[in-house]
Protein backbone atom coordinates (compact mmCIF):
# COMPACT_ATOMS: atom_id res chain seq x y z
CA UNK A 1 0.00 0.00 0.00
CA UNK A 2 1.47 3.32 -1.08
CA UNK A 3 -0.18 6.03 0.99
CA UNK A 4 1.39 8.76 -1.14
CA UNK A 5 -0.37 7.47 -4.24
CA UNK A 6 -3.64 7.01 -2.33
CA UNK A 7 -3.39 10.64 -1.21
CA UNK A 8 -2.93 11.89 -4.78
CA UNK A 9 -5.85 9.72 -5.90
CA UNK A 10 -7.99 11.19 -3.10
CA UNK A 11 -7.17 14.74 -4.24
CA UNK A 12 -8.08 13.93 -7.85
CA UNK A 13 -11.08 11.62 -7.34
CA UNK A 14 -12.71 12.96 -4.18
CA UNK A 15 -11.84 16.66 -4.38
CA UNK A 16 -11.18 17.84 -7.95
CA UNK A 17 -13.90 15.68 -9.47
CA UNK A 18 -16.38 17.15 -6.99
CA UNK A 19 -15.41 20.69 -7.86
CA UNK A 20 -12.80 21.74 -5.28
CA UNK A 21 -10.68 24.24 -7.24
CA UNK A 22 -8.66 26.44 -4.88
CA UNK A 23 -5.02 25.56 -5.71
CA UNK A 24 -3.85 26.30 -2.16
CA UNK A 25 -6.44 23.92 -0.69
CA UNK A 26 -5.58 21.19 -3.19
CA UNK A 27 -1.85 21.62 -2.50
CA UNK A 28 -2.38 21.39 1.26
CA UNK A 29 -4.54 18.27 0.92
CA UNK A 30 -1.82 16.76 -1.27
CA UNK A 31 0.85 17.60 1.29
CA UNK A 32 -0.60 16.75 4.74
CA UNK A 33 -0.43 13.04 5.65
CA UNK A 34 -3.96 12.17 6.84
CA UNK A 35 -2.62 8.82 8.01
CA UNK A 36 -0.77 10.63 10.81
CA UNK A 37 -4.11 11.80 12.24
CA UNK A 38 -6.13 8.56 12.16
CA UNK A 39 -5.76 5.79 14.76
CA UNK A 40 -2.98 3.33 13.93
CA UNK A 41 -5.40 0.42 13.39
CA UNK A 42 -7.30 2.42 10.73
CA UNK A 43 -4.23 3.62 8.81
CA UNK A 44 -5.12 1.67 5.70
CA UNK A 45 -8.44 3.52 5.58
CA UNK A 46 -6.81 6.97 5.72
CA UNK A 47 -7.80 7.95 2.17
CA UNK A 48 -11.27 6.47 2.25
CA UNK A 49 -14.06 8.84 1.23
CA UNK A 50 -15.57 9.06 4.74
CA UNK A 51 -15.11 10.31 8.29
CA UNK A 52 -13.29 7.93 10.67
CA UNK A 53 -13.53 7.47 14.47
CA UNK A 54 -10.75 9.07 16.54
CA UNK A 55 -11.97 8.03 20.02
CA UNK A 56 -14.24 9.68 22.61
CA UNK A 57 -17.14 9.31 20.16
CA UNK A 58 -15.56 11.93 17.85
CA UNK A 59 -14.42 11.78 14.22
CA UNK A 60 -11.86 13.05 11.75
CA UNK A 61 -13.99 14.58 8.98
CA UNK A 62 -14.31 13.24 5.43
CA UNK A 63 -11.48 14.71 3.28
CA UNK A 64 -13.96 16.28 0.85
CA UNK A 65 -15.79 18.12 3.64
CA UNK A 66 -12.51 19.41 5.09
CA UNK A 67 -11.46 20.73 1.67
CA UNK A 68 -14.90 22.17 0.84
CA UNK A 69 -15.22 24.03 4.15
CA UNK A 70 -11.69 25.42 3.96
CA UNK A 71 -12.21 26.49 0.34
CA UNK A 72 -15.35 28.35 1.46
CA UNK A 73 -13.18 30.39 3.87
CA UNK A 74 -11.40 32.04 0.89
CA UNK A 75 -8.11 32.15 2.80
CA UNK A 76 -5.05 34.21 1.92
CA UNK A 77 -1.50 33.49 3.18
CA UNK A 78 -1.75 36.45 5.60
CA UNK A 79 -4.88 35.24 7.38
CA UNK A 80 -5.29 34.46 11.06
CA UNK A 81 -7.77 31.60 11.44
CA UNK A 82 -9.76 30.20 14.35
CA UNK A 83 -10.92 26.59 14.22
CA UNK A 84 -13.53 25.27 16.66
CA UNK A 85 -13.15 21.51 17.24
CA UNK A 86 -9.52 20.46 16.85
CA UNK A 87 -10.42 16.75 16.96
CA UNK A 88 -7.50 14.85 15.41
CA UNK A 89 -5.69 18.05 14.36
CA UNK A 90 -5.98 17.24 10.62
CA UNK A 91 -8.13 20.26 9.75
CA UNK A 92 -5.75 22.55 11.66
CA UNK A 93 -2.82 21.04 9.74
CA UNK A 94 -4.50 21.78 6.40
CA UNK A 95 -5.36 25.33 7.50
CA UNK A 96 -1.77 25.90 8.62
CA UNK A 97 -0.43 25.20 5.12
CA UNK A 98 -2.67 27.93 3.64
CA UNK A 99 -2.99 30.66 6.27
CA UNK A 100 -0.45 32.50 8.42
CA UNK A 101 -1.55 31.39 11.89
CA UNK A 102 -4.10 28.91 13.18
CA UNK A 103 -5.76 28.99 16.59
CA UNK A 104 -7.76 25.87 17.38
CA UNK A 105 -9.99 25.06 20.37
CA UNK A 106 -10.99 21.57 21.53
CA UNK A 107 -13.24 20.82 24.51
CA UNK A 108 -11.82 17.32 25.14
CA UNK A 109 -8.41 17.56 26.77
CA UNK A 110 -7.19 14.12 25.61
CA UNK A 111 -7.93 14.92 21.95
CA UNK A 112 -6.31 18.36 22.21
CA UNK A 113 -3.20 16.85 23.76
CA UNK A 114 -2.92 14.11 21.13
CA UNK A 115 -3.43 16.64 18.32
CA UNK A 116 -0.79 18.98 19.75
CA UNK A 117 1.71 16.13 19.89
CA UNK A 118 1.10 15.10 16.27
CA UNK A 119 1.26 18.65 14.97
CA UNK A 120 4.54 19.26 16.84
CA UNK A 121 6.00 16.04 15.49
CA UNK A 122 5.14 17.06 11.93
CA UNK A 123 6.76 20.46 12.54
CA UNK A 124 3.61 22.54 11.95
CA UNK A 125 4.68 25.40 14.18
CA UNK A 126 2.08 28.04 13.29
CA UNK A 127 -0.76 26.26 15.12
CA UNK A 128 -1.89 27.03 18.67
CA UNK A 129 -4.09 24.43 20.39
CA UNK A 130 -6.10 25.17 23.53
CA UNK A 131 -8.58 23.17 25.62
CA UNK A 132 -11.83 25.06 26.09
CA UNK A 133 -15.36 25.79 24.98
CA UNK A 134 -14.95 26.93 21.39
CA UNK A 135 -18.57 28.07 21.21
CA UNK A 136 -17.19 31.11 23.05
CA UNK A 137 -14.30 31.45 20.57
CA UNK A 138 -10.81 32.39 21.76
CA UNK A 139 -11.20 36.11 22.55
CA UNK A 140 -7.54 36.75 23.51
CA UNK A 141 -6.35 36.46 19.89
CA UNK A 142 -9.36 38.04 18.16
CA UNK A 143 -10.19 39.35 15.65
CA UNK A 144 -9.83 36.53 13.12
CA UNK A 145 -9.89 36.80 9.33
CA UNK A 146 -11.66 33.46 9.18
CA UNK A 147 -13.44 31.14 11.62
CA UNK A 148 -14.37 27.54 10.87
CA UNK A 149 -16.43 25.26 13.10
CA UNK A 150 -16.21 21.48 12.76
CA UNK A 151 -19.11 20.65 15.08
CA UNK A 152 -22.78 21.49 14.52
CA UNK A 153 -24.34 24.42 16.39
CA UNK A 154 -28.05 25.21 16.99
CA UNK A 155 -27.32 28.75 15.78
CA UNK A 156 -24.26 30.87 15.05
CA UNK A 157 -22.71 31.71 18.44
CA UNK A 158 -22.63 35.48 19.07
CA UNK A 159 -19.03 35.40 20.41
CA UNK A 160 -17.83 34.02 17.06
CA UNK A 161 -19.58 36.83 15.18
CA UNK A 162 -17.94 39.35 17.49
CA UNK A 163 -14.47 37.79 17.08
CA UNK A 164 -14.57 37.95 13.27
CA UNK A 165 -12.80 40.92 11.67
CA UNK A 166 -14.70 43.16 9.28
CA UNK A 167 -14.26 41.47 5.90
CA UNK A 168 -13.89 38.11 7.67
CA UNK A 169 -15.62 34.84 6.76
CA UNK A 170 -17.13 32.26 9.09
CA UNK A 171 -18.13 28.73 7.99
CA UNK A 172 -20.16 26.63 10.41
CA UNK A 173 -22.59 23.70 10.34
CA UNK A 174 -25.90 24.90 11.81
CA UNK A 175 -29.01 22.80 12.45
CA UNK A 176 -32.10 22.59 14.62
CA UNK A 177 -31.25 18.99 15.64
CA UNK A 178 -27.81 18.07 17.05
CA UNK A 179 -26.47 15.81 14.27
CA UNK A 180 -27.91 17.25 11.06
CA UNK A 181 -26.91 20.63 9.71
CA UNK A 182 -26.56 22.96 6.76
CA UNK A 183 -23.24 24.65 6.14
CA UNK A 184 -23.60 28.39 6.69
CA UNK A 185 -21.15 31.02 5.49
CA UNK A 186 -21.26 34.42 7.11
CA UNK A 187 -19.38 37.45 5.83
CA UNK A 188 -18.87 40.35 8.21
CA UNK A 189 -19.54 43.46 6.11
CA UNK A 190 -19.40 45.95 9.03
CA UNK A 191 -19.36 45.68 12.85
CA UNK A 192 -23.12 45.16 12.90
CA UNK A 193 -23.80 43.88 9.36
CA UNK A 194 -23.47 40.27 8.15
CA UNK A 195 -24.28 38.54 4.89
CA UNK A 196 -25.38 34.90 5.24
CA UNK A 197 -25.36 32.10 2.64
CA UNK A 198 -26.68 28.56 3.01
CA UNK A 199 -24.60 25.82 1.42
CA UNK A 200 -24.70 22.02 1.40
CA UNK A 201 -26.35 19.70 3.94
CA UNK A 202 -23.81 18.09 6.31
CA UNK A 203 -23.64 15.79 9.36
CA UNK A 204 -21.28 16.76 12.15
CA UNK A 205 -21.04 15.83 15.82
CA UNK A 206 -22.71 18.49 18.00
CA UNK A 207 -20.98 21.63 19.23
CA UNK A 208 -21.40 21.19 22.98
CA UNK A 209 -20.98 24.38 24.94
CA UNK A 210 -22.39 27.54 26.41
CA UNK A 211 -23.27 29.02 23.01
CA UNK A 212 -23.86 25.60 21.43
CA UNK A 213 -25.85 22.54 22.52
CA UNK A 214 -26.06 22.15 26.34
N1 LIG B 1 -11.42 19.22 12.67
C1 LIG B 1 -11.39 17.89 13.21
C2 LIG B 1 -10.39 16.99 12.53
O1 LIG B 1 -9.81 17.41 11.53
O2 LIG B 1 -10.17 15.89 13.04
C3 LIG B 1 -12.73 17.25 13.22
C4 LIG B 1 -13.37 17.46 14.51
S1 LIG B 1 -14.74 16.53 15.03
C5 LIG B 1 -15.80 16.40 13.65
C6 LIG B 1 -15.50 17.81 16.04
C7 LIG B 1 -14.75 18.14 17.30
O3 LIG B 1 -15.40 19.22 17.94
C8 LIG B 1 -14.69 17.01 18.32
O4 LIG B 1 -13.36 16.71 18.61
C9 LIG B 1 -15.42 17.59 19.55
O5 LIG B 1 -14.88 17.17 20.78
C10 LIG B 1 -15.22 19.09 19.33
N2 LIG B 1 -16.15 19.96 20.01
C11 LIG B 1 -17.48 19.82 20.25
N3 LIG B 1 -17.95 20.88 20.91
C12 LIG B 1 -16.89 21.72 21.12
C13 LIG B 1 -16.75 22.99 21.75
N4 LIG B 1 -17.76 23.65 22.32
N5 LIG B 1 -15.53 23.55 21.76
C14 LIG B 1 -14.46 22.94 21.19
N6 LIG B 1 -14.54 21.73 20.59
C15 LIG B 1 -15.75 21.13 20.55
XYZ file of C-alpha atoms and ligand atoms in Angstrom:
241
model
C 0.000 0.000 0.000
C 1.470 3.319 -1.082
C -0.185 6.031 0.991
C 1.387 8.759 -1.138
C -0.369 7.466 -4.241
C -3.637 7.006 -2.334
C -3.389 10.643 -1.206
C -2.927 11.892 -4.778
C -5.845 9.719 -5.898
C -7.985 11.185 -3.101
C -7.175 14.735 -4.244
C -8.084 13.929 -7.845
C -11.079 11.620 -7.342
C -12.712 12.960 -4.182
C -11.838 16.658 -4.383
C -11.178 17.839 -7.945
C -13.900 15.675 -9.470
C -16.381 17.146 -6.992
C -15.412 20.695 -7.857
C -12.795 21.737 -5.281
C -10.679 24.242 -7.243
C -8.661 26.437 -4.877
C -5.025 25.559 -5.711
C -3.846 26.298 -2.156
C -6.443 23.917 -0.690
C -5.580 21.189 -3.193
C -1.847 21.618 -2.502
C -2.383 21.393 1.264
C -4.538 18.272 0.916
C -1.819 16.759 -1.268
C 0.853 17.596 1.291
C -0.595 16.752 4.737
C -0.429 13.036 5.652
C -3.959 12.175 6.838
C -2.618 8.820 8.010
C -0.773 10.628 10.813
C -4.110 11.795 12.238
C -6.128 8.560 12.158
C -5.765 5.793 14.760
C -2.976 3.333 13.933
C -5.396 0.419 13.393
C -7.296 2.418 10.730
C -4.227 3.620 8.809
C -5.124 1.674 5.704
C -8.442 3.525 5.577
C -6.808 6.973 5.719
C -7.800 7.952 2.171
C -11.267 6.472 2.254
C -14.065 8.841 1.235
C -15.570 9.063 4.737
C -15.111 10.315 8.293
C -13.292 7.931 10.674
C -13.530 7.472 14.467
C -10.754 9.067 16.543
C -11.972 8.034 20.018
C -14.243 9.678 22.614
C -17.144 9.309 20.159
C -15.556 11.928 17.848
C -14.425 11.785 14.216
C -11.864 13.048 11.754
C -13.986 14.583 8.982
C -14.305 13.244 5.428
C -11.479 14.708 3.277
C -13.961 16.284 0.849
C -15.794 18.122 3.640
C -12.506 19.406 5.089
C -11.464 20.726 1.669
C -14.902 22.173 0.842
C -15.215 24.026 4.150
C -11.693 25.424 3.957
C -12.208 26.494 0.338
C -15.347 28.352 1.463
C -13.184 30.389 3.873
C -11.403 32.038 0.893
C -8.107 32.154 2.805
C -5.050 34.207 1.924
C -1.501 33.488 3.177
C -1.753 36.447 5.600
C -4.884 35.236 7.379
C -5.293 34.464 11.057
C -7.773 31.603 11.436
C -9.758 30.204 14.351
C -10.916 26.585 14.220
C -13.534 25.274 16.658
C -13.152 21.515 17.241
C -9.521 20.458 16.851
C -10.422 16.748 16.964
C -7.503 14.851 15.410
C -5.686 18.051 14.356
C -5.984 17.238 10.625
C -8.132 20.257 9.746
C -5.750 22.546 11.657
C -2.816 21.045 9.741
C -4.500 21.785 6.397
C -5.362 25.330 7.501
C -1.772 25.903 8.623
C -0.432 25.195 5.119
C -2.674 27.927 3.635
C -2.994 30.663 6.266
C -0.446 32.503 8.415
C -1.551 31.388 11.886
C -4.103 28.913 13.182
C -5.755 28.989 16.587
C -7.762 25.871 17.381
C -9.994 25.064 20.365
C -10.992 21.570 21.532
C -13.238 20.823 24.512
C -11.820 17.321 25.142
C -8.406 17.563 26.768
C -7.190 14.125 25.614
C -7.931 14.921 21.954
C -6.310 18.364 22.213
C -3.196 16.848 23.763
C -2.915 14.106 21.129
C -3.429 16.636 18.323
C -0.795 18.979 19.752
C 1.708 16.133 19.888
C 1.105 15.101 16.272
C 1.264 18.649 14.975
C 4.541 19.260 16.840
C 5.998 16.040 15.493
C 5.139 17.055 11.935
C 6.756 20.456 12.540
C 3.614 22.541 11.948
C 4.678 25.403 14.180
C 2.082 28.045 13.289
C -0.763 26.259 15.122
C -1.887 27.026 18.670
C -4.090 24.430 20.392
C -6.095 25.171 23.531
C -8.583 23.174 25.618
C -11.830 25.059 26.089
C -15.355 25.787 24.984
C -14.948 26.925 21.392
C -18.570 28.069 21.213
C -17.186 31.106 23.046
C -14.300 31.452 20.569
C -10.812 32.386 21.758
C -11.196 36.107 22.554
C -7.544 36.753 23.509
C -6.346 36.457 19.892
C -9.359 38.038 18.164
C -10.191 39.355 15.649
C -9.834 36.529 13.117
C -9.890 36.796 9.332
C -11.660 33.458 9.181
C -13.444 31.140 11.620
C -14.370 27.542 10.875
C -16.426 25.260 13.101
C -16.210 21.482 12.756
C -19.111 20.653 15.081
C -22.778 21.491 14.523
C -24.344 24.422 16.388
C -28.049 25.208 16.992
C -27.323 28.753 15.777
C -24.262 30.873 15.047
C -22.712 31.710 18.441
C -22.633 35.478 19.066
C -19.027 35.400 20.414
C -17.834 34.021 17.057
C -19.580 36.830 15.182
C -17.936 39.351 17.492
C -14.467 37.793 17.076
C -14.573 37.950 13.270
C -12.800 40.917 11.669
C -14.700 43.157 9.277
C -14.262 41.468 5.897
C -13.887 38.108 7.668
C -15.620 34.838 6.757
C -17.134 32.257 9.089
C -18.127 28.732 7.989
C -20.156 26.625 10.410
C -22.591 23.698 10.336
C -25.905 24.899 11.809
C -29.009 22.800 12.446
C -32.099 22.585 14.624
C -31.250 18.986 15.636
C -27.815 18.074 17.052
C -26.469 15.807 14.267
C -27.906 17.255 11.060
C -26.912 20.631 9.710
C -26.564 22.965 6.765
C -23.238 24.649 6.144
C -23.596 28.390 6.692
C -21.150 31.017 5.493
C -21.258 34.424 7.110
C -19.375 37.454 5.827
C -18.872 40.348 8.213
C -19.538 43.460 6.110
C -19.402 45.953 9.032
C -19.355 45.679 12.846
C -23.123 45.163 12.901
C -23.803 43.878 9.365
C -23.471 40.275 8.148
C -24.284 38.543 4.885
C -25.377 34.904 5.242
C -25.355 32.102 2.642
C -26.677 28.558 3.010
C -24.601 25.822 1.422
C -24.701 22.015 1.404
C -26.351 19.703 3.938
C -23.806 18.086 6.307
C -23.645 15.788 9.358
C -21.279 16.761 12.148
C -21.044 15.834 15.816
C -22.715 18.493 17.999
C -20.979 21.632 19.229
C -21.403 21.187 22.980
C -20.980 24.383 24.944
C -22.391 27.538 26.408
C -23.267 29.024 23.015
C -23.856 25.600 21.435
C -25.850 22.536 22.517
C -26.058 22.148 26.336
N -11.417 19.217 12.669
C -11.391 17.893 13.210
C -10.390 16.989 12.530
O -9.811 17.413 11.532
O -10.168 15.886 13.037
C -12.729 17.250 13.218
C -13.366 17.463 14.511
S -14.744 16.531 15.031
C -15.805 16.403 13.653
C -15.504 17.809 16.043
C -14.745 18.140 17.299
O -15.398 19.224 17.937
C -14.692 17.012 18.323
O -13.358 16.712 18.608
C -15.420 17.592 19.547
O -14.876 17.171 20.783
C -15.220 19.085 19.326
N -16.151 19.964 20.010
C -17.475 19.818 20.247
N -17.952 20.882 20.914
C -16.893 21.724 21.117
C -16.750 22.995 21.754
N -17.759 23.650 22.322
N -15.526 23.552 21.762
C -14.463 22.935 21.188
N -14.543 21.732 20.590
C -15.751 21.134 20.546
